[in-house]
């Protein structure tokens, strides 16, 4: 690794680095000079630092994915609707979305029959674990920007804060699926290919929190009014990630503080009115969105392709103004029992979910004549029949903050203080307020309310795990779920190449 200092910037900027020793694959770890970029002739300006930073946004995409130059394998992005992604795996292993794609990987996920060799790195079917390399890339970029004497102080603090927020977000995604991993957050270790053990939970969590709290003072509050920079990290995102971490760990006082910190920013608010809920997913950078993955013609949102039936011709609903049939696969639909959790007058159901449509034979399809489930449109007012839509993929929004605050309060002090926050969400939906509940009934009601409000946004799996019903619910649906399935397995290739140093998650022998 003697040429590391010469090549590290090139590898980072071109996305060619695979510096994490976790995978420990010779092809991925070998060093290679791709150009004459060096630490001496790069990171010489604010523009150089920004160019390096932008590469860390690669995993957070709505497009199908990208080829990892370190391995030559194509991996889907985290927030694409493809079965391989963090978003889809967070949906399809729950009760909210059923995938009828038909391949074995889909069936394994839906039926809880996955194992350590189900999704392999070499095939690209394991698209989430490889994002660990970007943690190492973030570490190197943070170090390089901090060490440069040619970047302005303002740019240096802002870009380091962005990189730390992105690193913490990647670490949270990995933690959510696999538990703590052996990430590289010390720049002194980047050139060392020695395989190291996974961190313990306390140290791993502490690193995420350290990154986010350090980043907060140097980030802009939000970019909701700044179209040029929309999609970059902000104080809103950093605070939201802290909230997600605390909720995941059931650290209720800290979760309450994080939620209140977001509220005290006075930056975000619910969109109200009869079309308020629908508008959240049609109006870019609106006041309710804390973060959305920007989508455009170069990196589209493909959600509609995954949910529209192949024989879709039209829908009478005013919220789907499409004059001709969009291209769709109907690989993902909302099961009827989940759809039935909504009240008949719930705006959320009536503006973003279809329970019927007219097919190409002019037959109105519904649950009584073969429609397998409701169509979870989420993104409505589609502008064309092209499945590639330029509609941002919503990731974090203010409604989740309110519901999380209500839950954190209920877990500490019961429902009395919590009603006001959950009822803001319910009032927007046009349904009656929650009242007269015990702590236990409020807990169940909040889980259901989060399910109705946040469907298809990637939070259902986390919610069910936190509430202890992820496994029991799957078993009740007839799935082969085991207690250890709250974590996915580390890919078997990693375990083999780690030669006993990297521990597999319990249950996946």
CSV table of C-alpha atoms in Angstrom, one decimal:
chain,number,residue,atom,x,y,z
A,1,UNK,CA,0.0,0.0,0.0
A,2,UNK,CA,3.0,2.3,-0.4
A,3,UNK,CA,1.4,4.3,-3.1
A,4,UNK,CA,-1.7,5.1,-1.0
A,5,UNK,CA,-1.0,8.8,-0.5
A,6,UNK,CA,-0.5,9.2,-4.2
A,7,UNK,CA,-3.8,7.6,-5.3
A,8,UNK,CA,-6.3,8.1,-2.5
A,9,UNK,CA,-7.8,11.3,-3.9
A,10,UNK,CA,-8.2,9.8,-7.3
A,11,UNK,CA,-9.9,6.8,-5.9
A,12,UNK,CA,-12.3,8.9,-3.9
A,13,UNK,CA,-13.2,11.4,-6.6
A,14,UNK,CA,-13.8,8.8,-9.3
A,15,UNK,CA,-15.6,6.5,-6.8
A,16,UNK,CA,-13.0,3.9,-7.3
A,17,UNK,CA,-12.0,3.3,-3.6
A,18,UNK,CA,-12.8,0.2,-1.8
A,19,UNK,CA,-10.7,1.0,1.3
A,20,UNK,CA,-12.7,-0.7,4.0
A,21,UNK,CA,-11.0,-3.9,5.0
A,22,UNK,CA,-14.4,-5.4,6.0
A,23,UNK,CA,-14.9,-7.2,2.6
A,24,UNK,CA,-11.2,-8.1,2.5
A,25,UNK,CA,-11.3,-9.1,-1.2
A,26,UNK,CA,-8.0,-8.8,-3.0
A,27,UNK,CA,-9.5,-7.4,-6.1
A,28,UNK,CA,-11.4,-4.8,-4.2
A,29,UNK,CA,-8.5,-3.8,-1.9
A,30,UNK,CA,-5.6,-3.7,-4.3
A,31,UNK,CA,-4.3,-0.2,-5.1
A,32,UNK,CA,-3.9,1.1,-8.5
A,33,UNK,CA,-2.9,4.5,-9.9
A,34,UNK,CA,-5.7,5.8,-12.1
A,35,UNK,CA,-4.3,9.3,-12.8
A,36,UNK,CA,-1.9,11.9,-11.6
A,37,UNK,CA,-4.1,13.3,-8.9
A,38,UNK,CA,-2.3,13.6,-5.6
A,39,UNK,CA,-2.9,15.2,-2.2
A,40,UNK,CA,-0.4,17.8,-3.4
A,41,UNK,CA,-2.4,18.9,-6.5
A,42,UNK,CA,-5.9,18.2,-5.3
A,43,UNK,CA,-7.9,19.7,-2.4
A,44,UNK,CA,-6.4,23.0,-3.5
A,45,UNK,CA,-9.6,24.9,-3.6
A,46,UNK,CA,-13.2,25.0,-2.3
A,47,UNK,CA,-14.3,23.5,-5.6
A,48,UNK,CA,-12.0,20.6,-5.2
A,49,UNK,CA,-13.4,19.9,-1.7
A,50,UNK,CA,-16.9,20.1,-3.0
A,51,UNK,CA,-16.1,17.7,-5.9
A,52,UNK,CA,-14.8,15.1,-3.4
A,53,UNK,CA,-17.8,15.6,-1.1
A,54,UNK,CA,-20.4,15.1,-3.9
A,55,UNK,CA,-19.1,11.5,-4.4
A,56,UNK,CA,-20.5,10.6,-0.9
A,57,UNK,CA,-24.0,11.3,-2.1
A,58,UNK,CA,-23.7,8.4,-4.7
A,59,UNK,CA,-25.5,5.8,-2.4
A,60,UNK,CA,-28.4,8.2,-1.8
A,61,UNK,CA,-30.0,8.0,-5.1
A,62,UNK,CA,-33.4,7.2,-6.6
A,63,UNK,CA,-31.9,5.8,-9.8
A,64,UNK,CA,-31.4,2.1,-10.4
A,65,UNK,CA,-27.8,2.3,-9.1
A,66,UNK,CA,-24.2,2.4,-10.3
A,67,UNK,CA,-21.2,0.2,-10.9
A,68,UNK,CA,-18.7,0.1,-8.1
A,69,UNK,CA,-15.3,0.6,-9.8
A,70,UNK,CA,-13.5,-1.1,-6.9
A,71,UNK,CA,-15.3,-4.4,-7.6
A,72,UNK,CA,-16.8,-3.9,-11.0
A,73,UNK,CA,-20.2,-5.0,-9.6
A,74,UNK,CA,-23.4,-3.0,-10.2
A,75,UNK,CA,-25.2,-2.1,-7.0
A,76,UNK,CA,-28.6,-0.5,-6.6
A,77,UNK,CA,-28.9,2.8,-4.7
A,78,UNK,CA,-30.3,2.9,-1.2
A,79,UNK,CA,-33.6,4.6,-2.1
A,80,UNK,CA,-34.5,3.1,-5.4
A,81,UNK,CA,-37.7,1.0,-5.5
A,82,UNK,CA,-35.8,-2.1,-6.7
A,83,UNK,CA,-36.1,-5.2,-4.5
A,84,UNK,CA,-32.4,-5.1,-3.6
A,85,UNK,CA,-32.4,-1.7,-1.9
A,86,UNK,CA,-32.6,-0.4,1.6
A,87,UNK,CA,-35.9,1.1,0.9
A,88,UNK,CA,-37.6,-1.9,-0.6
A,89,UNK,CA,-36.2,-4.4,1.9
A,90,UNK,CA,-37.5,-2.2,4.7
A,91,UNK,CA,-41.0,-2.4,3.1
A,92,UNK,CA,-41.4,-5.9,1.8
A,93,UNK,CA,-40.4,-7.8,4.9
A,94,UNK,CA,-43.3,-6.1,6.7
A,95,UNK,CA,-47.1,-6.2,6.4
A,96,UNK,CA,-47.4,-3.0,4.4
A,97,UNK,CA,-46.1,-4.0,1.0
A,98,UNK,CA,-46.4,-7.3,-0.8
A,99,UNK,CA,-44.0,-7.9,-3.8
A,100,UNK,CA,-45.2,-10.3,-6.5
A,101,UNK,CA,-42.0,-9.9,-8.7
A,102,UNK,CA,-41.7,-13.7,-8.7
A,103,UNK,CA,-37.9,-14.2,-8.4
A,104,UNK,CA,-36.4,-16.2,-5.6
A,105,UNK,CA,-34.8,-13.2,-3.9
A,106,UNK,CA,-38.2,-11.6,-3.6
A,107,UNK,CA,-39.8,-14.8,-2.3
A,108,UNK,CA,-37.0,-15.2,0.3
A,109,UNK,CA,-37.5,-11.7,1.6
A,110,UNK,CA,-41.3,-11.9,1.7
A,111,UNK,CA,-41.3,-15.3,3.3
A,112,UNK,CA,-38.4,-14.8,5.8
A,113,UNK,CA,-36.5,-17.6,4.2
A,114,UNK,CA,-33.3,-15.7,3.7
A,115,UNK,CA,-29.8,-16.9,4.9
A,116,UNK,CA,-26.2,-15.8,4.8
A,117,UNK,CA,-25.9,-16.9,1.2
A,118,UNK,CA,-29.2,-15.6,-0.1
A,119,UNK,CA,-27.9,-12.2,-1.3
A,120,UNK,CA,-24.4,-12.3,-2.6
A,121,UNK,CA,-21.9,-9.5,-3.2
A,122,UNK,CA,-20.8,-10.9,-6.5
A,123,UNK,CA,-24.3,-10.9,-8.0
A,124,UNK,CA,-25.2,-7.4,-6.8
A,125,UNK,CA,-28.3,-8.8,-5.0
A,126,UNK,CA,-26.7,-7.7,-1.7
A,127,UNK,CA,-26.8,-4.0,-2.6
A,128,UNK,CA,-26.7,-2.5,0.9
A,129,UNK,CA,-23.7,-4.0,2.7
A,130,UNK,CA,-21.2,-2.8,0.1
A,131,UNK,CA,-22.1,0.8,1.1
A,132,UNK,CA,-19.7,0.3,3.9
A,133,UNK,CA,-16.9,1.4,1.6
A,134,UNK,CA,-18.4,4.9,1.6
A,135,UNK,CA,-17.9,5.1,5.3
A,136,UNK,CA,-14.1,4.8,4.6
A,137,UNK,CA,-14.4,7.3,1.7
A,138,UNK,CA,-16.1,9.8,4.0
A,139,UNK,CA,-13.4,9.3,6.6
A,140,UNK,CA,-10.7,10.1,4.0
A,141,UNK,CA,-12.5,13.1,2.6
A,142,UNK,CA,-13.0,14.5,6.1
A,143,UNK,CA,-9.3,14.1,6.8
A,144,UNK,CA,-8.2,15.5,3.5
A,145,UNK,CA,-10.4,18.6,3.7
A,146,UNK,CA,-9.4,19.2,7.3
A,147,UNK,CA,-5.7,18.9,6.4
A,148,UNK,CA,-5.7,21.2,3.4
A,149,UNK,CA,-4.3,24.7,3.8
A,150,UNK,CA,-6.0,25.9,0.6
A,151,UNK,CA,-9.7,25.6,1.4
A,152,UNK,CA,-11.5,28.6,3.0
A,153,UNK,CA,-12.5,28.2,6.6
A,154,UNK,CA,-16.2,28.5,5.8
A,155,UNK,CA,-16.1,25.8,3.1
A,156,UNK,CA,-13.9,23.6,5.3
A,157,UNK,CA,-16.3,23.6,8.2
A,158,UNK,CA,-19.4,23.2,6.0
A,159,UNK,CA,-18.1,20.4,3.9
A,160,UNK,CA,-16.7,18.4,6.8
A,161,UNK,CA,-20.1,18.8,8.5
A,162,UNK,CA,-21.8,17.4,5.4
A,163,UNK,CA,-19.4,14.5,5.2
A,164,UNK,CA,-19.8,13.6,8.9
A,165,UNK,CA,-23.6,13.7,8.5
A,166,UNK,CA,-23.4,11.4,5.4
A,167,UNK,CA,-21.1,9.1,7.2
A,168,UNK,CA,-23.4,8.9,10.2
A,169,UNK,CA,-26.4,8.3,7.9
A,170,UNK,CA,-24.6,5.4,6.1
A,171,UNK,CA,-23.6,4.0,9.5
A,172,UNK,CA,-27.2,4.1,10.6
A,173,UNK,CA,-28.4,2.3,7.5
A,174,UNK,CA,-25.9,-0.4,8.0
A,175,UNK,CA,-26.7,-0.6,11.7
A,176,UNK,CA,-30.4,-0.9,11.0
A,177,UNK,CA,-29.9,-3.9,8.8
A,178,UNK,CA,-26.8,-5.6,10.2
A,179,UNK,CA,-26.0,-4.2,13.6
A,180,UNK,CA,-22.6,-2.6,14.3
A,181,UNK,CA,-19.9,-3.3,11.7
A,182,UNK,CA,-16.2,-2.8,11.5
A,183,UNK,CA,-16.4,0.6,9.8
A,184,UNK,CA,-13.3,2.8,9.3
A,185,UNK,CA,-13.6,6.2,11.0
A,186,UNK,CA,-10.0,6.7,11.8
A,187,UNK,CA,-8.0,8.0,8.8
A,188,UNK,CA,-4.8,6.4,10.2
A,189,UNK,CA,-6.3,3.0,9.4
A,190,UNK,CA,-7.4,3.5,5.9
A,191,UNK,CA,-4.2,2.1,4.3
A,192,UNK,CA,-4.2,-0.9,6.5
A,193,UNK,CA,-5.9,-3.9,4.9
A,194,UNK,CA,-5.8,-6.0,8.1
A,195,UNK,CA,-9.2,-7.4,8.8
A,196,UNK,CA,-10.7,-6.1,12.0
A,197,UNK,CA,-13.5,-7.2,14.2
A,198,UNK,CA,-16.9,-5.5,14.3
A,199,UNK,CA,-17.3,-2.7,16.8
A,200,UNK,CA,-19.4,-3.1,19.9
A,201,UNK,CA,-22.8,-1.4,19.9
A,202,UNK,CA,-21.9,1.3,22.3
A,203,UNK,CA,-18.9,2.4,20.4
A,204,UNK,CA,-20.7,2.3,17.1
A,205,UNK,CA,-23.6,4.3,18.3
A,206,UNK,CA,-21.3,6.8,20.0
A,207,UNK,CA,-19.5,7.4,16.7
A,208,UNK,CA,-22.8,8.2,14.9
A,209,UNK,CA,-23.9,10.6,17.6
A,210,UNK,CA,-20.5,12.2,17.8
A,211,UNK,CA,-20.5,12.9,14.0
A,212,UNK,CA,-24.0,14.4,14.0
A,213,UNK,CA,-23.6,16.6,17.1
A,214,UNK,CA,-20.2,17.8,15.7
A,215,UNK,CA,-21.8,18.6,12.4
A,216,UNK,CA,-24.9,20.5,13.6
A,217,UNK,CA,-23.3,23.9,14.3
A,218,UNK,CA,-21.7,24.1,10.8
A,219,UNK,CA,-24.7,23.1,8.7
A,220,UNK,CA,-27.4,25.4,7.3
A,221,UNK,CA,-30.8,25.0,9.0
A,222,UNK,CA,-32.4,23.7,5.7
A,223,UNK,CA,-32.3,24.0,2.0
A,224,UNK,CA,-36.1,24.1,1.5
A,225,UNK,CA,-35.9,27.5,0.0
A,226,UNK,CA,-32.7,27.0,-2.0
A,227,UNK,CA,-33.3,25.0,-5.2
A,228,UNK,CA,-29.6,25.1,-6.1
A,229,UNK,CA,-28.6,23.2,-3.0
A,230,UNK,CA,-31.7,21.2,-2.4
A,231,UNK,CA,-30.7,17.6,-1.5
A,232,UNK,CA,-27.6,18.6,0.6
A,233,UNK,CA,-27.2,17.8,4.3
A,234,UNK,CA,-28.6,20.3,6.8
A,235,UNK,CA,-29.3,20.7,10.5
A,236,UNK,CA,-32.8,19.3,9.8
A,237,UNK,CA,-31.2,16.1,8.4
A,238,UNK,CA,-28.7,15.8,11.2
A,239,UNK,CA,-31.3,16.3,13.9
A,240,UNK,CA,-33.6,13.8,12.2
A,241,UNK,CA,-30.9,11.2,12.1
A,242,UNK,CA,-30.3,11.7,15.8
A,243,UNK,CA,-34.0,11.2,16.3
A,244,UNK,CA,-34.0,8.0,14.3
A,245,UNK,CA,-31.0,6.6,16.3
A,246,UNK,CA,-32.6,7.4,19.6
A,247,UNK,CA,-35.9,5.9,18.5
A,248,UNK,CA,-34.2,2.7,17.2
A,249,UNK,CA,-32.5,2.3,20.6
A,250,UNK,CA,-35.7,3.3,22.6
A,251,UNK,CA,-33.7,6.1,24.3
A,252,UNK,CA,-36.9,8.0,25.0
A,253,UNK,CA,-35.6,11.1,26.8
A,254,UNK,CA,-33.0,11.7,24.0
A,255,UNK,CA,-35.6,11.0,21.3
A,256,UNK,CA,-37.9,13.6,22.9
A,257,UNK,CA,-35.1,16.2,23.0
A,258,UNK,CA,-34.2,15.5,19.3
A,259,UNK,CA,-37.8,15.9,18.2
A,260,UNK,CA,-38.3,19.1,20.1
A,261,UNK,CA,-35.0,20.4,18.7
A,262,UNK,CA,-36.5,20.0,15.2
A,263,UNK,CA,-39.7,21.7,16.2
A,264,UNK,CA,-37.8,24.6,17.8
A,265,UNK,CA,-36.1,25.3,14.5
A,266,UNK,CA,-39.4,26.7,13.2
A,267,UNK,CA,-38.5,25.6,9.8
A,268,UNK,CA,-40.9,22.7,9.1
A,269,UNK,CA,-44.7,22.4,9.3
A,270,UNK,CA,-47.4,20.1,8.1
A,271,UNK,CA,-49.1,20.8,4.7
A,272,UNK,CA,-52.8,21.1,5.5
A,273,UNK,CA,-56.1,21.2,3.6
A,274,UNK,CA,-57.9,18.5,1.6
A,275,UNK,CA,-54.9,17.9,-0.6
A,276,UNK,CA,-52.2,18.6,2.0
A,277,UNK,CA,-51.1,15.0,2.4
A,278,UNK,CA,-50.9,14.5,-1.4
A,279,UNK,CA,-49.0,17.7,-1.9
A,280,UNK,CA,-46.2,16.5,0.3
A,281,UNK,CA,-45.3,14.0,-2.4
A,282,UNK,CA,-45.9,16.3,-5.4
A,283,UNK,CA,-44.3,19.6,-4.4
A,284,UNK,CA,-40.5,19.6,-4.2
A,285,UNK,CA,-38.9,21.0,-1.1
A,286,UNK,CA,-42.2,21.8,0.6
A,287,UNK,CA,-42.3,22.9,4.3
A,288,UNK,CA,-43.0,19.3,5.5
A,289,UNK,CA,-40.0,17.7,3.9
A,290,UNK,CA,-36.8,17.5,6.0
A,291,UNK,CA,-35.0,15.5,3.3
A,292,UNK,CA,-35.9,14.0,-0.1
A,293,UNK,CA,-33.6,12.5,-2.7
A,294,UNK,CA,-33.8,14.8,-5.6
A,295,UNK,CA,-35.2,13.2,-8.7
A,296,UNK,CA,-34.8,14.4,-12.3
A,297,UNK,CA,-34.5,13.0,-15.8
A,298,UNK,CA,-30.9,11.8,-15.1
A,299,UNK,CA,-31.8,10.1,-11.8
A,300,UNK,CA,-35.6,9.5,-11.8
A,301,UNK,CA,-38.1,8.2,-9.3
A,302,UNK,CA,-39.2,4.7,-10.5
A,303,UNK,CA,-41.9,4.1,-7.8
A,304,UNK,CA,-44.8,4.3,-10.2
A,305,UNK,CA,-43.3,1.6,-12.4
A,306,UNK,CA,-43.2,-0.8,-9.4
A,307,UNK,CA,-46.8,-0.2,-8.3
A,308,UNK,CA,-48.9,0.3,-11.5
A,309,UNK,CA,-50.4,-2.9,-12.9
A,310,UNK,CA,-49.4,-3.8,-16.4
A,311,UNK,CA,-53.0,-3.7,-17.6
A,312,UNK,CA,-53.7,-0.2,-16.1
A,313,UNK,CA,-55.6,2.1,-18.4
A,314,UNK,CA,-57.1,4.7,-16.1
A,315,UNK,CA,-58.4,5.6,-12.7
A,316,UNK,CA,-61.4,7.8,-12.1
A,317,UNK,CA,-59.8,9.5,-9.1
A,318,UNK,CA,-59.0,13.1,-9.7
A,319,UNK,CA,-55.6,12.6,-8.1
A,320,UNK,CA,-54.3,10.4,-10.9
A,321,UNK,CA,-54.7,12.7,-14.0
A,322,UNK,CA,-53.2,10.3,-16.5
A,323,UNK,CA,-54.9,10.1,-19.9
A,324,UNK,CA,-53.2,7.0,-21.1
A,325,UNK,CA,-51.7,3.9,-19.5
A,326,UNK,CA,-48.4,4.3,-17.6
A,327,UNK,CA,-45.8,1.6,-17.9
A,328,UNK,CA,-46.1,-0.6,-14.8
A,329,UNK,CA,-45.2,-4.0,-13.3
A,330,UNK,CA,-47.4,-4.2,-10.2
A,331,UNK,CA,-44.6,-5.9,-8.3
A,332,UNK,CA,-45.5,-4.1,-5.1
A,333,UNK,CA,-49.0,-3.6,-3.7
A,334,UNK,CA,-50.6,-2.9,-0.3
A,335,UNK,CA,-52.3,-6.0,1.1
A,336,UNK,CA,-56.0,-5.4,1.8
A,337,UNK,CA,-55.7,-6.0,5.6
A,338,UNK,CA,-53.3,-3.1,5.7
A,339,UNK,CA,-55.5,-1.0,3.5
A,340,UNK,CA,-58.4,-1.7,5.9
A,341,UNK,CA,-56.5,0.0,8.7
A,342,UNK,CA,-57.6,3.3,7.2
A,343,UNK,CA,-61.0,4.9,8.0
A,344,UNK,CA,-63.2,5.3,5.0
A,345,UNK,CA,-62.8,9.1,5.1
A,346,UNK,CA,-59.1,9.2,5.6
A,347,UNK,CA,-57.5,11.7,3.2
A,348,UNK,CA,-54.3,9.7,3.1
A,349,UNK,CA,-56.1,6.7,1.7
A,350,UNK,CA,-58.3,8.6,-0.7
A,351,UNK,CA,-55.6,10.8,-2.2
A,352,UNK,CA,-52.6,8.5,-2.6
A,353,UNK,CA,-53.9,4.9,-2.6
A,354,UNK,CA,-56.1,3.3,-5.3
A,355,UNK,CA,-58.5,0.5,-4.4
A,356,UNK,CA,-59.7,0.2,-8.0
A,357,UNK,CA,-58.8,1.0,-11.6
A,358,UNK,CA,-60.0,0.4,-15.1
A,359,UNK,CA,-57.9,-2.1,-17.1
A,360,UNK,CA,-57.1,-2.2,-20.8
A,361,UNK,CA,-60.2,-4.4,-21.3
A,362,UNK,CA,-62.3,-1.6,-19.8
A,363,UNK,CA,-63.0,-3.7,-16.7
A,364,UNK,CA,-63.1,-2.0,-13.4
A,365,UNK,CA,-60.7,-4.0,-11.2
A,366,UNK,CA,-61.1,-4.1,-7.4
A,367,UNK,CA,-60.7,-6.6,-4.5
A,368,UNK,CA,-63.8,-8.5,-5.5
A,369,UNK,CA,-62.6,-9.5,-9.0
A,370,UNK,CA,-58.9,-10.3,-8.7
A,371,UNK,CA,-57.1,-7.1,-7.7
A,372,UNK,CA,-54.6,-8.6,-5.2
A,373,UNK,CA,-54.2,-5.4,-3.2
A,374,UNK,CA,-54.4,-1.6,-3.3
A,375,UNK,CA,-52.1,0.4,-5.4
A,376,UNK,CA,-49.8,2.5,-3.1
A,377,UNK,CA,-49.3,5.4,-5.5
A,378,UNK,CA,-47.7,7.7,-2.9
A,379,UNK,CA,-46.5,9.9,-5.7
A,380,UNK,CA,-49.5,11.3,-7.6
A,381,UNK,CA,-50.2,13.9,-10.2
A,382,UNK,CA,-47.8,12.1,-12.6
A,383,UNK,CA,-46.9,14.2,-15.6
A,384,UNK,CA,-46.4,11.5,-18.2
A,385,UNK,CA,-46.8,7.8,-19.0
A,386,UNK,CA,-43.0,7.3,-18.6
A,387,UNK,CA,-42.2,5.2,-15.5
A,388,UNK,CA,-39.2,7.5,-14.8
A,389,UNK,CA,-40.7,10.4,-12.9
A,390,UNK,CA,-39.0,13.6,-11.9
A,391,UNK,CA,-40.6,13.5,-8.4
A,392,UNK,CA,-38.4,13.7,-5.4
A,393,UNK,CA,-38.3,10.5,-3.2
A,394,UNK,CA,-39.4,11.7,0.3
A,395,UNK,CA,-37.2,10.3,3.1
A,396,UNK,CA,-37.6,12.4,6.2
A,397,UNK,CA,-40.6,14.7,7.0
A,398,UNK,CA,-42.1,16.6,9.8
A,399,UNK,CA,-45.1,14.3,10.3
A,400,UNK,CA,-42.7,11.6,11.5
A,401,UNK,CA,-41.2,14.0,14.0
A,402,UNK,CA,-44.6,14.7,15.5
A,403,UNK,CA,-45.4,11.0,15.7
A,404,UNK,CA,-42.0,10.1,17.2
A,405,UNK,CA,-42.4,12.9,19.8
A,406,UNK,CA,-45.8,11.5,20.8
A,407,UNK,CA,-44.3,8.0,21.1
A,408,UNK,CA,-41.4,9.2,23.2
A,409,UNK,CA,-43.7,11.1,25.5
A,410,UNK,CA,-46.1,8.2,25.9
A,411,UNK,CA,-43.3,5.8,26.8
A,412,UNK,CA,-42.1,8.1,29.5
A,413,UNK,CA,-45.2,9.7,30.9
A,414,UNK,CA,-48.2,8.2,29.3
A,415,UNK,CA,-50.5,9.6,26.6
A,416,UNK,CA,-51.8,12.9,28.2
A,417,UNK,CA,-49.1,15.1,26.6
A,418,UNK,CA,-48.8,13.0,23.5
A,419,UNK,CA,-52.3,13.5,22.1
A,420,UNK,CA,-51.6,17.0,20.8
A,421,UNK,CA,-48.9,15.8,18.5
A,422,UNK,CA,-50.4,12.7,17.1
A,423,UNK,CA,-53.7,14.5,16.7
A,424,UNK,CA,-52.1,17.2,14.5
A,425,UNK,CA,-51.4,14.4,12.0
A,426,UNK,CA,-54.8,12.8,12.3
A,427,UNK,CA,-56.6,16.2,11.9
A,428,UNK,CA,-54.7,16.7,8.7
A,429,UNK,CA,-55.9,13.3,7.6
A,430,UNK,CA,-59.6,14.2,8.3
A,431,UNK,CA,-60.1,11.6,11.0
A,432,UNK,CA,-61.1,11.9,14.7
A,433,UNK,CA,-58.7,12.7,17.5
A,434,UNK,CA,-57.1,10.1,19.8
A,435,UNK,CA,-58.5,10.4,23.3
A,436,UNK,CA,-59.1,8.3,26.4
A,437,UNK,CA,-56.2,5.8,26.0
A,438,UNK,CA,-53.9,4.1,28.4
A,439,UNK,CA,-50.2,4.0,27.8
A,440,UNK,CA,-50.5,0.5,26.3
A,441,UNK,CA,-53.4,1.3,24.0
A,442,UNK,CA,-51.7,4.5,22.9
A,443,UNK,CA,-48.6,2.5,22.0
A,444,UNK,CA,-50.6,0.2,19.7
A,445,UNK,CA,-52.5,3.2,18.3
A,446,UNK,CA,-49.3,5.1,17.5
A,447,UNK,CA,-47.8,2.1,15.7
A,448,UNK,CA,-51.0,1.9,13.5
A,449,UNK,CA,-51.0,5.6,12.9
A,450,UNK,CA,-47.3,5.6,11.8
A,451,UNK,CA,-48.3,2.8,9.5
A,452,UNK,CA,-51.1,4.8,7.9
A,453,UNK,CA,-49.1,8.1,7.7
A,454,UNK,CA,-45.7,6.8,6.7
A,455,UNK,CA,-46.5,3.9,4.4
A,456,UNK,CA,-43.9,3.1,1.7
A,457,UNK,CA,-41.4,5.5,3.2
A,458,UNK,CA,-39.1,2.8,4.6
A,459,UNK,CA,-39.9,3.1,8.3
A,460,UNK,CA,-42.3,0.2,8.9
A,461,UNK,CA,-39.6,-2.4,9.6
A,462,UNK,CA,-38.0,-0.1,12.2
A,463,UNK,CA,-41.3,0.6,13.8
A,464,UNK,CA,-42.3,-3.1,14.1
A,465,UNK,CA,-38.9,-4.1,15.5
A,466,UNK,CA,-39.0,-1.3,18.1
A,467,UNK,CA,-42.5,-2.3,19.1
A,468,UNK,CA,-41.5,-6.0,19.3
A,469,UNK,CA,-44.0,-7.1,16.7
A,470,UNK,CA,-41.9,-7.6,13.6
A,471,UNK,CA,-41.3,-11.3,14.2
A,472,UNK,CA,-44.7,-12.1,15.8
A,473,UNK,CA,-46.5,-10.3,13.0
A,474,UNK,CA,-44.6,-12.2,10.3
A,475,UNK,CA,-45.4,-15.5,12.1
A,476,UNK,CA,-49.1,-14.5,12.2
A,477,UNK,CA,-48.9,-14.0,8.5
A,478,UNK,CA,-47.6,-17.5,8.0
A,479,UNK,CA,-44.0,-16.6,7.5
A,480,UNK,CA,-40.9,-18.6,8.5
A,481,UNK,CA,-39.7,-15.8,10.8
A,482,UNK,CA,-37.1,-16.4,13.5
A,483,UNK,CA,-36.3,-14.2,16.5
A,484,UNK,CA,-32.9,-13.4,15.0
A,485,UNK,CA,-34.4,-12.1,11.8
A,486,UNK,CA,-34.5,-8.6,13.2
A,487,UNK,CA,-31.1,-8.3,11.7
A,488,UNK,CA,-30.1,-9.5,8.2
A,489,UNK,CA,-27.0,-11.7,7.8
A,490,UNK,CA,-23.6,-10.5,7.0
A,491,UNK,CA,-22.9,-11.8,3.4
A,492,UNK,CA,-21.3,-15.2,3.6
A,493,UNK,CA,-18.4,-14.0,1.4
A,494,UNK,CA,-17.4,-11.5,4.0
A,495,UNK,CA,-17.4,-14.1,6.8
A,496,UNK,CA,-15.3,-16.5,4.8
A,497,UNK,CA,-12.8,-13.9,3.7
A,498,UNK,CA,-12.7,-12.5,7.3
A,499,UNK,CA,-11.3,-15.9,8.5
A,500,UNK,CA,-13.1,-15.9,11.8
A,501,UNK,CA,-12.4,-12.3,12.7
A,502,UNK,CA,-15.7,-10.9,11.5
A,503,UNK,CA,-18.6,-12.4,13.5
A,504,UNK,CA,-21.8,-13.4,11.8
A,505,UNK,CA,-25.0,-12.2,13.3
A,506,UNK,CA,-26.6,-14.8,15.7
A,507,UNK,CA,-28.7,-17.5,14.0
A,508,UNK,CA,-27.0,-17.4,10.6
A,509,UNK,CA,-24.6,-20.3,10.9
